[in-house]
Amino acid sequence: MSGRTIIITGASSGIGAEAARQLVAQGEKVVIVGRNPQRTADVARPIGADYFLADFTHLDQVRELARQLDERYGRIDVLVNNAGGAAPRRRVTDDGFEQDFQVNYLAAFLLTNLLMDRLVASQATVITTSSIAHRLARLDPDDLQLERGWSVMRAYANSKLLDILLTRQLQRRFGDLGINAVCFHPGIVSSGFARDVGGWLGRWYRSRLCRLVMTTPAEAAGIVVRLAEGVPGQDWTPGDYCVGARRASTSSAARNRGLAERVWTMTAEMLDIEA
């Protein structure tokens, strides 16, 4: 299965960068997407990977990224939706969306759907980074932007629940066409993530106790590699949420098909796309 084209977003550091290195070592053709020009180039050049720049706080850059990828690559065998973060305070992007909602979920929804024809033609795997934090989500479909009751953890947890709902709807809608979607919790990773986050989430992430249970980016990236290299339906079940590379249970909200369908429809309307 070597030599396939694998797109990894959020790959200028952390899990994405390590996954890129490991996959190139396995003989795969990796394409790196990052926000920071220097860091992205510094990851891509030593391993001979193509790279593209896109800041997911700007959806026009996501649309341009999709156009460039579709134009450049005749096949996309694996799309890894890994870009994400946790804002230290409630921020609204220039597109008018709460930042965590847009960066962690909305951009992945948009990029995946804009590339769908290419992904279907390639019988692709779509891997999305979620989190065990989804269990702490309090998702109100009538207030997806958290205009009421915003907190660092709620914004992040809601976005990670949405990533699971996205994965399951991708599988329901496009599985018969050859798409295989999966999402995973990478563990508590020692990386730049949440470095600037405020509140108790930031304090916990930077605490000595948290550091004791952290995993390394290389270890977490190994999960991406196992899912990307694995055979859907044999090594993992399409539509699943994994902790590590093994199937895991989710919150009841993550299993709510009605909620998943409602949010999918609302998201497509927000983005003015047919999905």
CSV table of C-alpha atoms in Angstrom, one decimal:
chain,number,residue,atom,x,y,z
A,1,MET,CA,0.0,0.0,0.0
A,2,SER,CA,3.0,2.3,-0.1
A,3,GLY,CA,3.3,5.3,-2.4
A,4,ARG,CA,-0.2,6.6,-1.8
A,5,THR,CA,-0.9,10.3,-1.5
A,6,ILE,CA,-1.7,11.3,2.1
A,7,ILE,CA,-2.8,14.9,3.0
A,8,ILE,CA,-2.2,15.9,6.6
A,9,THR,CA,-3.5,19.3,8.0
A,10,GLY,CA,-2.0,20.8,11.1
A,11,ALA,CA,1.3,19.3,10.1
A,12,SER,CA,3.8,22.1,10.9
A,13,SER,CA,4.4,20.7,14.4
A,14,GLY,CA,3.2,18.1,16.9
A,15,ILE,CA,1.3,15.0,15.9
A,16,GLY,CA,0.9,16.1,12.3
A,17,ALA,CA,4.6,16.7,11.7
A,18,GLU,CA,5.6,13.4,13.4
A,19,ALA,CA,3.0,11.5,11.4
A,20,ALA,CA,4.3,13.0,8.2
A,21,ARG,CA,7.9,11.9,9.0
A,22,GLN,CA,6.8,8.3,9.9
A,23,LEU,CA,4.6,7.9,6.8
A,24,VAL,CA,7.3,9.2,4.5
A,25,ALA,CA,9.6,6.6,6.1
A,26,GLN,CA,7.0,4.0,5.2
A,27,GLY,CA,7.2,5.0,1.6
A,28,GLU,CA,4.1,7.2,1.4
A,29,LYS,CA,3.8,10.4,-0.6
A,30,VAL,CA,2.9,12.9,2.2
A,31,VAL,CA,1.5,16.4,1.6
A,32,ILE,CA,1.8,18.8,4.5
A,33,VAL,CA,-0.6,21.6,5.3
A,34,GLY,CA,0.3,24.2,7.9
A,35,ARG,CA,-0.4,27.8,8.9
A,36,ASN,CA,3.1,29.0,9.7
A,37,PRO,CA,5.3,29.3,6.5
A,38,GLN,CA,8.6,28.7,8.2
A,39,ARG,CA,7.6,25.9,10.4
A,40,THR,CA,5.7,24.2,7.6
A,41,ALA,CA,8.7,24.4,5.3
A,42,ASP,CA,11.0,23.2,8.0
A,43,VAL,CA,9.0,20.0,8.4
A,44,ALA,CA,8.4,19.4,4.7
A,45,ARG,CA,11.8,20.0,3.1
A,46,PRO,CA,13.9,17.5,5.1
A,47,ILE,CA,11.5,14.7,4.2
A,48,GLY,CA,10.9,15.8,0.6
A,49,ALA,CA,7.2,16.4,1.2
A,50,ASP,CA,5.0,18.8,-0.8
A,51,TYR,CA,3.5,21.5,1.4
A,52,PHE,CA,0.7,24.1,1.3
A,53,LEU,CA,-0.2,27.0,3.5
A,54,ALA,CA,-3.7,27.6,4.9
A,55,ASP,CA,-4.9,29.4,8.0
A,56,PHE,CA,-8.1,27.7,9.1
A,57,THR,CA,-9.4,30.9,10.8
A,58,HIS,CA,-10.0,32.1,7.2
A,59,LEU,CA,-12.4,29.9,5.2
A,60,ASP,CA,-11.4,31.4,1.9
A,61,GLN,CA,-7.9,29.9,2.5
A,62,VAL,CA,-9.6,26.5,3.1
A,63,ARG,CA,-11.4,26.8,-0.2
A,64,GLU,CA,-8.3,27.8,-2.0
A,65,LEU,CA,-6.4,24.9,-0.4
A,66,ALA,CA,-9.1,22.5,-1.6
A,67,ARG,CA,-8.8,23.9,-5.1
A,68,GLN,CA,-5.0,23.6,-5.1
A,69,LEU,CA,-5.1,20.0,-3.8
A,70,ASP,CA,-7.8,18.9,-6.3
A,71,GLU,CA,-5.8,20.5,-9.2
A,72,ARG,CA,-2.4,19.1,-8.1
A,73,TYR,CA,-3.2,15.5,-7.2
A,74,GLY,CA,-5.0,12.9,-9.3
A,75,ARG,CA,-5.5,10.8,-6.2
A,76,ILE,CA,-5.9,11.5,-2.5
A,77,ASP,CA,-5.8,8.2,-0.7
A,78,VAL,CA,-5.9,9.5,2.8
A,79,LEU,CA,-7.0,12.9,4.2
A,80,VAL,CA,-6.0,13.5,7.8
A,81,ASN,CA,-8.0,16.3,9.4
A,82,ASN,CA,-5.6,17.1,12.2
A,83,ALA,CA,-5.6,21.0,12.4
A,84,GLY,CA,-7.0,22.3,15.6
A,85,GLY,CA,-6.5,24.3,18.8
A,86,ALA,CA,-8.2,25.9,21.8
A,87,ALA,CA,-8.6,29.7,21.9
A,88,PRO,CA,-7.8,31.3,25.3
A,89,ARG,CA,-11.0,33.5,25.1
A,90,ARG,CA,-14.1,33.6,22.9
A,91,ARG,CA,-13.1,34.9,19.5
A,92,VAL,CA,-15.1,35.3,16.4
A,93,THR,CA,-13.3,34.9,13.0
A,94,ASP,CA,-13.6,37.2,10.1
A,95,ASP,CA,-16.0,34.6,8.7
A,96,GLY,CA,-18.3,35.2,11.7
A,97,PHE,CA,-17.9,31.9,13.5
A,98,GLU,CA,-16.6,31.1,17.0
A,99,GLN,CA,-12.9,30.2,16.5
A,100,ASP,CA,-12.8,26.7,18.0
A,101,PHE,CA,-15.9,25.8,16.1
A,102,GLN,CA,-14.4,26.9,12.8
A,103,VAL,CA,-10.8,25.7,13.2
A,104,ASN,CA,-11.5,22.3,14.8
A,105,TYR,CA,-14.7,21.4,12.9
A,106,LEU,CA,-16.0,23.7,10.3
A,107,ALA,CA,-12.8,23.9,8.2
A,108,ALA,CA,-12.5,20.1,8.2
A,109,PHE,CA,-16.1,19.8,7.1
A,110,LEU,CA,-15.5,22.2,4.3
A,111,LEU,CA,-12.2,20.8,3.1
A,112,THR,CA,-13.5,17.2,3.1
A,113,ASN,CA,-16.7,18.1,1.2
A,114,LEU,CA,-14.9,20.2,-1.3
A,115,LEU,CA,-12.6,17.3,-2.0
A,116,MET,CA,-15.3,14.7,-1.9
A,117,ASP,CA,-15.3,13.9,-5.7
A,118,ARG,CA,-11.6,13.3,-5.5
A,119,LEU,CA,-11.8,11.3,-2.3
A,120,VAL,CA,-14.6,9.1,-3.6
A,121,ALA,CA,-12.7,8.5,-6.9
A,122,SER,CA,-9.7,7.4,-4.8
A,123,GLN,CA,-11.7,5.2,-2.4
A,124,ALA,CA,-10.1,7.3,0.3
A,125,THR,CA,-9.8,7.1,4.1
A,126,VAL,CA,-10.6,10.2,6.1
A,127,ILE,CA,-9.0,10.4,9.5
A,128,THR,CA,-10.1,13.1,12.0
A,129,THR,CA,-8.4,14.0,15.2
A,130,SER,CA,-11.0,14.1,18.0
A,131,SER,CA,-10.6,13.9,21.8
A,132,ILE,CA,-11.9,12.1,24.9
A,133,ALA,CA,-12.8,15.7,25.9
A,134,HIS,CA,-15.9,15.2,23.7
A,135,ARG,CA,-17.5,13.6,26.8
A,136,LEU,CA,-17.6,17.0,28.5
A,137,ALA,CA,-19.4,18.6,25.6
A,138,ARG,CA,-22.7,20.4,26.1
A,139,LEU,CA,-23.8,20.9,22.5
A,140,ASP,CA,-26.8,23.1,21.8
A,141,PRO,CA,-27.7,23.0,18.1
A,142,ASP,CA,-29.4,26.4,18.5
A,143,ASP,CA,-26.2,27.9,19.9
A,144,LEU,CA,-23.3,26.3,18.1
A,145,GLN,CA,-21.4,29.6,18.3
A,146,LEU,CA,-21.6,29.6,22.1
A,147,GLU,CA,-22.9,33.1,22.4
A,148,ARG,CA,-24.2,31.9,25.7
A,149,GLY,CA,-22.1,30.0,28.2
A,150,TRP,CA,-18.8,30.0,26.5
A,151,SER,CA,-15.8,28.5,28.3
A,152,VAL,CA,-12.4,27.2,27.1
A,153,MET,CA,-13.4,23.6,27.8
A,154,ARG,CA,-16.9,23.8,26.5
A,155,ALA,CA,-15.8,25.3,23.2
A,156,TYR,CA,-13.1,22.7,22.7
A,157,ALA,CA,-15.2,19.7,23.9
A,158,ASN,CA,-18.1,20.7,21.6
A,159,SER,CA,-15.8,21.0,18.6
A,160,LYS,CA,-14.4,17.5,19.3
A,161,LEU,CA,-17.9,16.1,19.6
A,162,LEU,CA,-18.7,17.6,16.3
A,163,ASP,CA,-15.7,15.9,14.8
A,164,ILE,CA,-17.1,12.5,15.8
A,165,LEU,CA,-20.5,13.4,14.4
A,166,LEU,CA,-18.8,14.5,11.2
A,167,THR,CA,-17.0,11.1,11.0
A,168,ARG,CA,-20.2,9.1,11.4
A,169,GLN,CA,-22.1,11.2,8.9
A,170,LEU,CA,-19.3,10.9,6.4
A,171,GLN,CA,-19.5,7.1,6.7
A,172,ARG,CA,-23.3,7.0,6.5
A,173,ARG,CA,-23.5,9.3,3.5
A,174,PHE,CA,-20.5,8.2,1.5
A,175,GLY,CA,-19.5,4.8,2.8
A,176,ASP,CA,-21.3,3.0,0.0
A,177,LEU,CA,-19.3,5.1,-2.4
A,178,GLY,CA,-16.0,3.9,-1.0
A,179,ILE,CA,-15.2,6.5,1.7
A,180,ASN,CA,-13.9,5.0,5.0
A,181,ALA,CA,-14.0,7.5,7.8
A,182,VAL,CA,-12.5,7.2,11.3
A,183,CYS,CA,-11.7,9.5,14.2
A,184,PHE,CA,-9.5,9.1,17.2
A,185,HIS,CA,-8.3,10.5,20.6
A,186,PRO,CA,-4.5,10.8,20.5
A,187,GLY,CA,-4.0,11.0,24.2
A,188,ILE,CA,-2.7,14.0,26.2
A,189,VAL,CA,0.2,15.0,24.0
A,190,SER,CA,3.3,16.9,25.0
A,191,SER,CA,3.2,19.5,22.2
A,192,GLY,CA,2.5,23.2,21.5
A,193,PHE,CA,-1.3,22.6,21.8
A,194,ALA,CA,-3.1,24.7,24.4
A,195,ARG,CA,0.2,26.4,25.3
A,196,ASP,CA,-1.7,29.8,25.4
A,197,VAL,CA,-5.0,28.5,26.7
A,198,GLY,CA,-6.4,30.2,29.7
A,199,GLY,CA,-8.6,29.0,32.5
A,200,TRP,CA,-8.4,25.6,34.3
A,201,LEU,CA,-7.8,23.8,31.0
A,202,GLY,CA,-4.6,25.7,30.4
A,203,ARG,CA,-3.5,25.4,34.0
A,204,TRP,CA,-4.1,21.6,33.9
A,205,TYR,CA,-2.3,21.2,30.6
A,206,ARG,CA,0.8,23.0,31.9
A,207,SER,CA,0.7,21.3,35.3
A,208,ARG,CA,3.4,18.9,36.6
A,209,LEU,CA,0.7,16.2,37.1
A,210,CYS,CA,-0.5,16.5,33.5
A,211,ARG,CA,3.1,16.2,32.3
A,212,LEU,CA,3.4,12.9,34.1
A,213,VAL,CA,0.6,11.3,32.0
A,214,MET,CA,1.5,12.9,28.7
A,215,THR,CA,2.5,11.0,25.6
A,216,THR,CA,5.0,12.2,23.0
A,217,PRO,CA,4.0,13.5,19.6
A,218,ALA,CA,5.8,10.6,18.0
A,219,GLU,CA,3.7,8.1,20.0
A,220,ALA,CA,0.5,9.8,19.2
A,221,ALA,CA,1.5,10.1,15.5
A,222,GLY,CA,1.9,6.3,15.5
A,223,ILE,CA,-1.9,6.1,15.9
A,224,VAL,CA,-2.4,8.2,12.7
A,225,VAL,CA,0.1,5.9,10.9
A,226,ARG,CA,-1.7,2.7,12.0
A,227,LEU,CA,-5.0,4.0,10.9
A,228,ALA,CA,-3.6,5.3,7.6
A,229,GLU,CA,-1.7,2.1,6.9
A,230,GLY,CA,-4.5,-0.2,8.2
A,231,VAL,CA,-7.1,-1.9,6.1
A,232,PRO,CA,-10.6,-0.5,6.8
A,233,GLY,CA,-13.0,-3.2,7.9
A,234,GLN,CA,-10.1,-5.4,8.9
A,235,ASP,CA,-7.8,-3.3,11.1
A,236,TRP,CA,-10.5,-0.8,12.2
A,237,THR,CA,-14.2,-0.3,11.6
A,238,PRO,CA,-15.3,2.5,9.4
A,239,GLY,CA,-17.3,5.1,11.3
A,240,ASP,CA,-15.6,4.4,14.6
A,241,TYR,CA,-14.1,6.5,17.3
A,242,CYS,CA,-10.8,5.1,18.5
A,243,VAL,CA,-8.7,5.7,21.6
A,244,GLY,CA,-5.3,4.8,20.3
A,245,ALA,CA,-6.0,2.7,17.3
A,246,ARG,CA,-8.7,0.6,19.1
A,247,ARG,CA,-12.4,1.1,19.0
A,248,ALA,CA,-13.8,3.0,22.1
A,249,SER,CA,-17.1,4.0,23.5
A,250,THR,CA,-18.4,7.5,23.2
A,251,SER,CA,-20.8,9.8,24.9
A,252,SER,CA,-24.5,9.3,24.1
A,253,ALA,CA,-24.5,12.6,22.1
A,254,ALA,CA,-21.8,11.2,19.8
A,255,ARG,CA,-24.1,8.2,19.1
A,256,ASN,CA,-27.2,10.4,18.4
A,257,ARG,CA,-27.9,10.0,14.7
A,258,GLY,CA,-30.6,12.6,14.7
A,259,LEU,CA,-28.2,15.2,16.2
A,260,ALA,CA,-25.6,14.2,13.6
A,261,GLU,CA,-28.0,14.7,10.8
A,262,ARG,CA,-29.3,18.0,12.1
A,263,VAL,CA,-25.8,19.4,12.6
A,264,TRP,CA,-24.7,18.2,9.2
A,265,THR,CA,-27.6,20.1,7.5
A,266,MET,CA,-27.0,23.2,9.6
A,267,THR,CA,-23.3,23.2,8.8
A,268,ALA,CA,-23.8,22.8,5.0
A,269,GLU,CA,-26.2,25.8,5.2
A,270,MET,CA,-23.7,27.9,7.1
A,271,LEU,CA,-21.1,27.2,4.4
A,272,ASP,CA,-23.6,27.5,1.6
A,273,ILE,CA,-22.5,24.2,0.1
A,274,GLU,CA,-24.4,21.1,-1.1
A,275,ALA,CA,-23.5,18.3,1.2
